[in-house]
PDB file of C-alpha atoms and ligand atoms in Angstrom:
ATOM      1  CA  UNK A   1      90.845  89.187  93.273  1.00 95.00           C
ATOM      2  CA  UNK A   2      92.743  92.485  93.231  1.00 97.00           C
ATOM      3  CA  UNK A   3      94.378  93.653  90.020  1.00 98.00           C
ATOM      4  CA  UNK A   4      96.670  96.659  89.594  1.00 98.00           C
ATOM      5  CA  UNK A   5      97.507  97.702  86.054  1.00 98.00           C
ATOM      6  CA  UNK A   6     100.080 100.426  85.339  1.00 98.00           C
ATOM      7  CA  UNK A   7      99.374 102.095  88.668  1.00 98.00           C
ATOM      8  CA  UNK A   8     101.271 105.311  89.389  1.00 98.00           C
ATOM      9  CA  UNK A   9     100.810 107.558  92.404  1.00 98.00           C
ATOM     10  CA  UNK A  10     102.348 111.023  92.564  1.00 96.00           C
ATOM     11  CA  UNK A  11     101.578 113.201  95.580  1.00 94.00           C
ATOM     12  CA  UNK A  12     100.927 116.918  95.202  1.00 87.00           C
ATOM     13  CA  UNK A  13     104.491 117.751  96.186  1.00 83.00           C
ATOM     14  CA  UNK A  14     105.539 115.715  93.129  1.00 86.00           C
ATOM     15  CA  UNK A  15     106.814 112.866  95.268  1.00 88.00           C
ATOM     16  CA  UNK A  16     106.484 109.810  93.050  1.00 94.00           C
ATOM     17  CA  UNK A  17     105.311 107.215  95.574  1.00 97.00           C
ATOM     18  CA  UNK A  18     104.490 104.338  93.209  1.00 98.00           C
ATOM     19  CA  UNK A  19     105.673 103.709  89.680  1.00 98.00           C
ATOM     20  CA  UNK A  20     104.074 101.379  87.214  1.00 98.00           C
ATOM     21  CA  UNK A  21     102.741  98.768  89.618  1.00 98.00           C
ATOM     22  CA  UNK A  22     101.324  95.667  87.982  1.00 98.00           C
ATOM     23  CA  UNK A  23     100.111  92.574  89.783  1.00 98.00           C
ATOM     24  CA  UNK A  24      97.110  90.425  90.411  1.00 98.00           C
ATOM     25  CA  UNK A  25      96.360  88.850  93.721  1.00 98.00           C
ATOM     26  CA  UNK A  26      94.021  85.919  94.085  1.00 97.00           C
ATOM     27  CA  UNK A  27      92.475  85.163  97.457  1.00 96.00           C
ATOM     28  CA  UNK A  28      91.908  83.613  99.877  1.00 98.00           C
ATOM     29  CA  UNK A  29      95.283  84.792 101.085  1.00 98.00           C
ATOM     30  CA  UNK A  30      97.278  86.498 103.789  1.00 98.00           C
ATOM     31  CA  UNK A  31      99.569  88.636 101.678  1.00 98.00           C
ATOM     32  CA  UNK A  32     102.388  90.718 103.113  1.00 98.00           C
ATOM     33  CA  UNK A  33     103.360  94.046 101.569  1.00 98.00           C
ATOM     34  CA  UNK A  34     106.994  94.622 102.445  1.00 97.00           C
ATOM     35  CA  UNK A  35     109.671  97.128 101.534  1.00 96.00           C
ATOM     36  CA  UNK A  36     111.747  99.845 103.200  1.00 94.00           C
ATOM     37  CA  UNK A  37     110.388 103.041 104.758  1.00 93.00           C
ATOM     38  CA  UNK A  38     108.933 105.290 102.094  1.00 94.00           C
ATOM     39  CA  UNK A  39     108.580 102.398  99.621  1.00 96.00           C
ATOM     40  CA  UNK A  40     104.930 103.215  98.999  1.00 97.00           C
ATOM     41  CA  UNK A  41     103.395 100.392 101.069  1.00 97.00           C
ATOM     42  CA  UNK A  42     100.764 102.554 102.775  1.00 97.00           C
ATOM     43  CA  UNK A  43     100.209 104.396  99.514  1.00 97.00           C
ATOM     44  CA  UNK A  44      99.412 101.126  97.753  1.00 98.00           C
ATOM     45  CA  UNK A  45      96.629 100.307 100.237  1.00 98.00           C
ATOM     46  CA  UNK A  46      95.275 103.858  99.979  1.00 97.00           C
ATOM     47  CA  UNK A  47      95.328 103.726  96.189  1.00 97.00           C
ATOM     48  CA  UNK A  48      93.342 100.474  96.181  1.00 97.00           C
ATOM     49  CA  UNK A  49      90.909 102.100  98.644  1.00 96.00           C
ATOM     50  CA  UNK A  50      90.642 105.207  96.429  1.00 95.00           C
ATOM     51  CA  UNK A  51      91.767 107.398  99.332  1.00 95.00           C
ATOM     52  CA  UNK A  52      94.766 108.482  97.259  1.00 95.00           C
ATOM     53  CA  UNK A  53      94.360 109.318  93.557  1.00 96.00           C
ATOM     54  CA  UNK A  54      96.268 107.167  91.106  1.00 96.00           C
ATOM     55  CA  UNK A  55      96.643 106.686  87.404  1.00 97.00           C
ATOM     56  CA  UNK A  56      96.307 103.279  85.809  1.00 98.00           C
ATOM     57  CA  UNK A  57      93.595 100.827  86.775  1.00 97.00           C
ATOM     58  CA  UNK A  58      92.730  98.955  89.948  1.00 97.00           C
ATOM     59  CA  UNK A  59      90.068  96.273  89.924  1.00 97.00           C
ATOM     60  CA  UNK A  60      88.496  94.595  92.917  1.00 97.00           C
ATOM     61  CA  UNK A  61      86.722  91.452  91.811  1.00 95.00           C
ATOM     62  CA  UNK A  62      86.674  92.748  88.255  1.00 94.00           C
ATOM     63  CA  UNK A  63      85.184  96.123  89.135  1.00 93.00           C
ATOM     64  CA  UNK A  64      87.066  99.419  88.950  1.00 92.00           C
ATOM     65  CA  UNK A  65      84.277 101.493  90.540  1.00 90.00           C
ATOM     66  CA  UNK A  66      83.759 102.182  94.235  1.00 90.00           C
ATOM     67  CA  UNK A  67      81.133  99.469  94.478  1.00 91.00           C
ATOM     68  CA  UNK A  68      83.401  97.002  96.268  1.00 91.00           C
ATOM     69  CA  UNK A  69      84.885  99.426  98.737  1.00 91.00           C
ATOM     70  CA  UNK A  70      82.261  98.781 101.378  1.00 89.00           C
ATOM     71  CA  UNK A  71      83.401  95.177 101.326  1.00 93.00           C
ATOM     72  CA  UNK A  72      86.891  96.237 102.415  1.00 95.00           C
ATOM     73  CA  UNK A  73      87.787  96.686 106.073  1.00 95.00           C
ATOM     74  CA  UNK A  74      90.823  98.873 106.690  1.00 94.00           C
ATOM     75  CA  UNK A  75      92.951  99.684 109.712  1.00 94.00           C
ATOM     76  CA  UNK A  76      95.327 102.580 109.156  1.00 92.00           C
ATOM     77  CA  UNK A  77      98.904 102.778 110.321  1.00 90.00           C
ATOM     78  CA  UNK A  78      98.758 103.425 114.069  1.00 79.00           C
ATOM     79  CA  UNK A  79     100.385 106.826 113.891  1.00 66.00           C
ATOM     80  CA  UNK A  80      97.278 108.021 111.998  1.00 66.00           C
ATOM     81  CA  UNK A  81      94.729 106.857 114.614  1.00 72.00           C
ATOM     82  CA  UNK A  82      93.492 108.910 117.557  1.00 77.00           C
ATOM     83  CA  UNK A  83      93.735 106.685 120.634  1.00 76.00           C
ATOM     84  CA  UNK A  84      92.470 109.376 122.950  1.00 81.00           C
ATOM     85  CA  UNK A  85      89.066 109.691 121.305  1.00 84.00           C
ATOM     86  CA  UNK A  86      86.534 109.226 124.127  1.00 89.00           C
ATOM     87  CA  UNK A  87      84.643 106.079 123.160  1.00 92.00           C
ATOM     88  CA  UNK A  88      84.359 102.656 124.698  1.00 95.00           C
ATOM     89  CA  UNK A  89      85.614  99.408 123.200  1.00 96.00           C
ATOM     90  CA  UNK A  90      82.024  98.380 122.471  1.00 95.00           C
ATOM     91  CA  UNK A  91      81.266 101.631 120.643  1.00 93.00           C
ATOM     92  CA  UNK A  92      84.523 101.469 118.714  1.00 93.00           C
ATOM     93  CA  UNK A  93      83.810  97.931 117.470  1.00 95.00           C
ATOM     94  CA  UNK A  94      80.198  98.838 116.650  1.00 93.00           C
ATOM     95  CA  UNK A  95      81.503 101.421 114.158  1.00 90.00           C
ATOM     96  CA  UNK A  96      82.280  98.435 111.933  1.00 90.00           C
ATOM     97  CA  UNK A  97      78.551  97.876 111.406  1.00 87.00           C
ATOM     98  CA  UNK A  98      78.015 101.275 109.775  1.00 76.00           C
ATOM     99  CA  UNK A  99      78.730 100.292 106.168  1.00 68.00           C
ATOM    100  CA  UNK A 100      75.807  97.862 106.503  1.00 62.00           C
ATOM    101  CA  UNK A 101      73.569  99.639 109.023  1.00 60.00           C
ATOM    102  CA  UNK A 102      74.193 103.266 108.007  1.00 63.00           C
ATOM    103  CA  UNK A 103      75.539 106.064 110.151  1.00 57.00           C
ATOM    104  CA  UNK A 104      73.294 107.281 112.994  1.00 60.00           C
ATOM    105  CA  UNK A 105      70.932 104.356 112.645  1.00 68.00           C
ATOM    106  CA  UNK A 106      70.233 102.403 115.795  1.00 73.00           C
ATOM    107  CA  UNK A 107      71.994  99.092 116.028  1.00 77.00           C
ATOM    108  CA  UNK A 108      69.825  96.031 116.312  1.00 80.00           C
ATOM    109  CA  UNK A 109      70.286  93.347 118.920  1.00 83.00           C
ATOM    110  CA  UNK A 110      71.929  91.144 116.275  1.00 84.00           C
ATOM    111  CA  UNK A 111      74.506  93.881 115.602  1.00 88.00           C
ATOM    112  CA  UNK A 112      75.409  93.992 119.294  1.00 92.00           C
ATOM    113  CA  UNK A 113      75.664  90.196 119.276  1.00 95.00           C
ATOM    114  CA  UNK A 114      78.170  90.529 116.406  1.00 95.00           C
ATOM    115  CA  UNK A 115      80.149  93.067 118.433  1.00 96.00           C
ATOM    116  CA  UNK A 116      80.332  90.705 121.403  1.00 97.00           C
ATOM    117  CA  UNK A 117      81.252  87.732 119.232  1.00 97.00           C
ATOM    118  CA  UNK A 118      84.032  89.698 117.525  1.00 98.00           C
ATOM    119  CA  UNK A 119      85.437  90.766 120.894  1.00 98.00           C
ATOM    120  CA  UNK A 120      85.427  87.141 122.059  1.00 98.00           C
ATOM    121  CA  UNK A 121      87.312  86.119 118.913  1.00 98.00           C
ATOM    122  CA  UNK A 122      90.148  88.532 119.683  1.00 98.00           C
ATOM    123  CA  UNK A 123      89.849  87.733 123.409  1.00 98.00           C
ATOM    124  CA  UNK A 124      88.912  91.256 124.418  1.00 98.00           C
ATOM    125  CA  UNK A 125      85.413  90.562 125.776  1.00 98.00           C
ATOM    126  CA  UNK A 126      86.477  91.454 129.321  1.00 98.00           C
ATOM    127  CA  UNK A 127      87.259  94.988 128.123  1.00 98.00           C
ATOM    128  CA  UNK A 128      83.922  95.683 126.443  1.00 97.00           C
ATOM    129  CA  UNK A 129      83.046  98.743 128.532  1.00 97.00           C
ATOM    130  CA  UNK A 130      86.548 100.214 128.811  1.00 97.00           C
ATOM    131  CA  UNK A 131      87.567 103.471 127.194  1.00 96.00           C
ATOM    132  CA  UNK A 132      89.868 102.810 124.248  1.00 94.00           C
ATOM    133  CA  UNK A 133      92.364 105.254 125.772  1.00 93.00           C
ATOM    134  CA  UNK A 134      92.893 102.758 128.628  1.00 94.00           C
ATOM    135  CA  UNK A 135      94.060  99.929 126.363  1.00 94.00           C
ATOM    136  CA  UNK A 136      97.596  98.852 125.602  1.00 94.00           C
ATOM    137  CA  UNK A 137      98.781  99.069 122.004  1.00 93.00           C
ATOM    138  CA  UNK A 138      98.200  95.353 121.441  1.00 95.00           C
ATOM    139  CA  UNK A 139      94.745  95.390 123.031  1.00 96.00           C
ATOM    140  CA  UNK A 140      93.756  98.362 120.890  1.00 95.00           C
ATOM    141  CA  UNK A 141      94.944  96.619 117.737  1.00 95.00           C
ATOM    142  CA  UNK A 142      92.803  93.583 118.686  1.00 97.00           C
ATOM    143  CA  UNK A 143      89.808  95.889 119.120  1.00 96.00           C
ATOM    144  CA  UNK A 144      90.441  97.378 115.677  1.00 95.00           C
ATOM    145  CA  UNK A 145      90.517  93.864 114.238  1.00 97.00           C
ATOM    146  CA  UNK A 146      87.206  93.125 116.006  1.00 97.00           C
ATOM    147  CA  UNK A 147      85.799  96.199 114.251  1.00 95.00           C
ATOM    148  CA  UNK A 148      86.892  94.638 110.935  1.00 95.00           C
ATOM    149  CA  UNK A 149      85.178  91.361 111.913  1.00 96.00           C
ATOM    150  CA  UNK A 150      81.773  92.967 112.481  1.00 95.00           C
ATOM    151  CA  UNK A 151      82.117  94.682 109.124  1.00 94.00           C
ATOM    152  CA  UNK A 152      81.996  91.187 107.566  1.00 93.00           C
ATOM    153  CA  UNK A 153      84.178  92.418 104.730  1.00 94.00           C
ATOM    154  CA  UNK A 154      85.635  90.163 102.058  1.00 96.00           C
ATOM    155  CA  UNK A 155      88.888  92.105 102.049  1.00 97.00           C
ATOM    156  CA  UNK A 156      90.853  93.156 105.125  1.00 97.00           C
ATOM    157  CA  UNK A 157      93.707  95.664 104.854  1.00 97.00           C
ATOM    158  CA  UNK A 158      95.945  96.238 107.869  1.00 97.00           C
ATOM    159  CA  UNK A 159      98.788  98.760 107.840  1.00 97.00           C
ATOM    160  CA  UNK A 160     101.632  97.720 110.184  1.00 96.00           C
ATOM    161  CA  UNK A 161      99.335  96.117 112.770  1.00 96.00           C
ATOM    162  CA  UNK A 162     102.164  94.587 114.795  1.00 95.00           C
ATOM    163  CA  UNK A 163     104.258  97.668 115.438  1.00 93.00           C
ATOM    164  CA  UNK A 164     104.764  98.224 119.165  1.00 91.00           C
ATOM    165  CA  UNK A 165     102.418  95.474 120.349  1.00 94.00           C
ATOM    166  CA  UNK A 166     102.922  92.562 122.732  1.00 96.00           C
ATOM    167  CA  UNK A 167     103.562  89.065 121.410  1.00 96.00           C
ATOM    168  CA  UNK A 168     100.307  87.600 122.824  1.00 97.00           C
ATOM    169  CA  UNK A 169      98.277  90.176 120.914  1.00 97.00           C
ATOM    170  CA  UNK A 170     100.319  89.467 117.801  1.00 97.00           C
ATOM    171  CA  UNK A 171      99.591  85.739 118.126  1.00 98.00           C
ATOM    172  CA  UNK A 172      95.869  86.298 118.683  1.00 98.00           C
ATOM    173  CA  UNK A 173      95.712  88.581 115.654  1.00 98.00           C
ATOM    174  CA  UNK A 174      97.532  86.068 113.434  1.00 98.00           C
ATOM    175  CA  UNK A 175      95.292  83.217 114.652  1.00 98.00           C
ATOM    176  CA  UNK A 176      92.227  85.286 113.840  1.00 98.00           C
ATOM    177  CA  UNK A 177      93.564  86.229 110.415  1.00 98.00           C
ATOM    178  CA  UNK A 178      94.265  82.573 109.600  1.00 98.00           C
ATOM    179  CA  UNK A 179      90.664  81.718 110.486  1.00 97.00           C
ATOM    180  CA  UNK A 180      89.491  84.537 108.234  1.00 98.00           C
ATOM    181  CA  UNK A 181      91.629  83.301 105.374  1.00 98.00           C
ATOM    182  CA  UNK A 182      90.194  79.816 105.841  1.00 98.00           C
ATOM    183  CA  UNK A 183      86.764  81.409 105.629  1.00 97.00           C
ATOM    184  CA  UNK A 184      87.709  82.780 102.196  1.00 97.00           C
ATOM    185  CA  UNK A 185      88.921  86.319 102.943  1.00 98.00           C
ATOM    186  CA  UNK A 186      91.638  88.241 101.178  1.00 98.00           C
ATOM    187  CA  UNK A 187      93.932  89.885 103.724  1.00 98.00           C
ATOM    188  CA  UNK A 188      96.661  92.418 102.904  1.00 98.00           C
ATOM    189  CA  UNK A 189      99.108  93.399 105.604  1.00 98.00           C
ATOM    190  CA  UNK A 190     101.774  96.064 105.387  1.00 98.00           C
ATOM    191  CA  UNK A 191     104.583  94.617 107.413  1.00 95.00           C
ATOM    192  CA  UNK A 192     107.919  95.646 108.717  1.00 80.00           C
ATOM    193  CA  UNK A 193     109.652  92.814 110.549  1.00 83.00           C
ATOM    194  CA  UNK A 194     111.203  90.500 108.010  1.00 92.00           C
ATOM    195  CA  UNK A 195     111.867  87.734 110.547  1.00 91.00           C
ATOM    196  CA  UNK A 196     108.192  86.628 110.555  1.00 94.00           C
ATOM    197  CA  UNK A 197     107.530  86.908 106.851  1.00 96.00           C
ATOM    198  CA  UNK A 198     107.889  83.192 106.080  1.00 96.00           C
ATOM    199  CA  UNK A 199     105.609  82.271 108.980  1.00 96.00           C
ATOM    200  CA  UNK A 200     102.871  84.832 108.391  1.00 98.00           C
ATOM    201  CA  UNK A 201     102.326  85.305 104.665  1.00 98.00           C
ATOM    202  CA  UNK A 202     101.453  82.934 101.863  1.00 98.00           C
ATOM    203  CA  UNK A 203     102.084  85.633  99.236  1.00 98.00           C
ATOM    204  CA  UNK A 204     104.231  88.756  99.141  1.00 98.00           C
ATOM    205  CA  UNK A 205     104.269  92.066  97.354  1.00 98.00           C
ATOM    206  CA  UNK A 206     107.806  93.474  97.623  1.00 97.00           C
ATOM    207  CA  UNK A 207     107.922  97.194  96.915  1.00 97.00           C
ATOM    208  CA  UNK A 208     110.447  99.927  96.523  1.00 96.00           C
ATOM    209  CA  UNK A 209     108.362 102.528  94.675  1.00 97.00           C
ATOM    210  CA  UNK A 210     108.392  99.996  91.881  1.00 97.00           C
ATOM    211  CA  UNK A 211     107.276  96.440  92.194  1.00 98.00           C
ATOM    212  CA  UNK A 212     110.321  94.344  93.041  1.00 97.00           C
ATOM    213  CA  UNK A 213     108.550  90.996  93.238  1.00 98.00           C
ATOM    214  CA  UNK A 214     105.136  89.458  93.743  1.00 98.00           C
ATOM    215  CA  UNK A 215     104.083  85.869  94.281  1.00 98.00           C
ATOM    216  CA  UNK A 216     104.139  82.976  96.738  1.00 98.00           C
ATOM    217  CA  UNK A 217     106.407  83.735  99.717  1.00 98.00           C
ATOM    218  CA  UNK A 218     108.621  80.687  99.226  1.00 97.00           C
ATOM    219  CA  UNK A 219     109.343  81.812  95.671  1.00 97.00           C
ATOM    220  CA  UNK A 220     109.855  85.569  96.092  1.00 96.00           C
ATOM    221  CA  UNK A 221     111.305  85.912  99.606  1.00 96.00           C
ATOM    222  CA  UNK A 222     114.849  85.585  98.286  1.00 95.00           C
ATOM    223  CA  UNK A 223     118.098  87.435  98.647  1.00 93.00           C
ATOM    224  CA  UNK A 224     117.982  89.086  95.200  1.00 93.00           C
ATOM    225  CA  UNK A 225     114.540  90.613  95.732  1.00 94.00           C
ATOM    226  CA  UNK A 226     115.405  91.806  99.226  1.00 94.00           C
ATOM    227  CA  UNK A 227     118.644  93.385  98.028  1.00 93.00           C
ATOM    228  CA  UNK A 228     116.738  95.100  95.266  1.00 93.00           C
ATOM    229  CA  UNK A 229     114.143  96.441  97.713  1.00 94.00           C
ATOM    230  CA  UNK A 230     116.261  97.292 100.743  1.00 91.00           C
ATOM    231  CA  UNK A 231     119.792  97.632  99.409  1.00 87.00           C
ATOM    232  CA  UNK A 232     122.902  96.140 101.020  1.00 80.00           C
ATOM    233  CA  UNK A 233     122.095  97.464 104.506  1.00 72.00           C
ATOM    234  CA  UNK A 234     119.523  94.809 105.132  1.00 72.00           C
ATOM    235  CA  UNK A 235     122.095  92.081 105.624  1.00 66.00           C
ATOM    236  CA  UNK A 236     124.313  94.275 107.755  1.00 56.00           C
ATOM    237  CA  UNK A 237     121.777  95.275 110.391  1.00 52.00           C
ATOM    238  CA  UNK A 238     119.979  91.950 110.543  1.00 47.00           C
ATOM    239  CA  UNK A 239     116.844  92.941 108.687  1.00 46.00           C
ATOM    240  CA  UNK A 240     115.577  95.981 110.559  1.00 48.00           C
ATOM    241  CA  UNK A 241     115.102  98.988 108.346  1.00 45.00           C
TER     242      UNK A 241
HETATM  243  P1  ADP B 321     105.639 103.409 103.375  1.00 90.76           P
HETATM  244  O1  ADP B 321     104.266 103.108 103.912  1.00 90.76           O
HETATM  245  O2  ADP B 321     106.196 102.313 102.536  1.00 90.76           O
HETATM  246  O3  ADP B 321     106.617 103.804 104.448  1.00 90.76           O
HETATM  247  P2  ADP B 321     104.306 105.663 102.141  1.00 90.76           P
HETATM  248  O4  ADP B 321     103.359 105.061 101.200  1.00 90.76           O
HETATM  249  O5  ADP B 321     103.785 106.203 103.412  1.00 90.76           O
HETATM  250  O6  ADP B 321     105.533 104.667 102.392  1.00 90.76           O
HETATM  251  O7  ADP B 321     105.055 106.879 101.429  1.00 90.76           O
HETATM  252  C1  ADP B 321     105.670 106.769 100.139  1.00 90.76           C
HETATM  253  C2  ADP B 321     106.289 108.111  99.770  1.00 90.76           C
HETATM  254  O8  ADP B 321     105.260 109.076  99.587  1.00 90.76           O
HETATM  255  C3  ADP B 321     107.210 108.681 100.832  1.00 90.76           C
HETATM  256  O9  ADP B 321     108.256 109.365 100.186  1.00 90.76           O
HETATM  257  C4  ADP B 321     106.323 109.654 101.584  1.00 90.76           C
HETATM  258  O10 ADP B 321     107.077 110.686 102.150  1.00 90.76           O
HETATM  259  C5  ADP B 321     105.416 110.158 100.490  1.00 90.76           C
HETATM  260  N1  ADP B 321     104.073 110.514 100.997  1.00 90.76           N
HETATM  261  C6  ADP B 321     103.228 109.701 101.679  1.00 90.76           C
HETATM  262  N2  ADP B 321     102.068 110.330 101.948  1.00 90.76           N
HETATM  263  C7  ADP B 321     102.177 111.571 101.413  1.00 90.76           C
HETATM  264  C8  ADP B 321     101.309 112.705 101.352  1.00 90.76           C
HETATM  265  N3  ADP B 321     100.077 112.679 101.893  1.00 90.76           N
HETATM  266  N4  ADP B 321     101.750 113.810 100.711  1.00 90.76           N
HETATM  267  C9  ADP B 321     102.987 113.835 100.173  1.00 90.76           C
HETATM  268  N5  ADP B 321     103.851 112.817 100.186  1.00 90.76           N
HETATM  269  C10 ADP B 321     103.468 111.683 100.800  1.00 90.76           C
HETATM  270 MG1   MG B 322     103.493 103.149 105.763  1.00 90.76          MG
END
C-alpha cells in the first residue's frame, strides 16, 4: 500500500510541481498515472522514491523511512537513460540483483539463472550477449523490465515505458505486468496515450499538479476529470497532448 498525505513538491527554481496530493493505493494493481505534460507525473514517482524532496508524508506499506525502497524497482523516463553505455543485455539485467547481492559482489549461479529466466519472460533471451546500444527502443524497454524482474521487487514503477516502442514489445510488457500483478505486485505506470487507459489500468491517478481524481479506472476515467486535467484541447485533438 502506498499512501501520500499532503504531499507538495517545489523544485529549487520555485516551480511548484505537486500541490497537496492525497491518496492511498492498495495493491495488487496496475495503476496508471496520467495527466498533461508538466503535470508532475514523473515528480510523483521520484517523490515516492525519495529522489526528489517533498513535504507531507509518503508511506510504503506503513513505513515512511527508506526501508522499503529496495523493494521498489524503477525505470526512468527514457530520455533520462543512457542507451550508449557499453554493456551487454546480460550485464544490464544483472544490475537488478545488486539491491540483494550488493555492488561489486560476484553473482552466484542462481543470480545468472534469474537473469536468463527474466530475459525469457520478456522474450529477449536470444539477445543475451548483445550490446544494449544495438537494441531497438522496444527491445531495450523489455530488457529494462527484465532488470526489474530479477530485482524481485514488490513495487514496480515505470515512467512512460511505451513511448516510441513497437506494438509487439508493448504487448509483451503488458502481458508480463499482468502476470506480476497476479503474483501480488503493485505496479505504477506513468502513461501518455489515453486510448489504452481502459485496457491497461485497473486504477488511475489523474494529475495536473493537483490530484484531479484517483480510483478504479471505470469510475474516474470520465469526461469531467479529463477536462479538469487536460483542458478543452483534449477532445479537439483526439487525446494526444
Ligand atoms: P510530467 O512527468 O508530468 O511531464 P514532471 O514531473 O517532469 O512532469 O515536471 C513537473 C514540473 O516540474 C514541470 O513544470 C517541470 O518543468 C518541473 N521540473 C521537473 N523536474 C525539474 C527539476 N529537476 N528542476 C526544476 N523543475 C523541474
Ligand atoms: Mg514525465
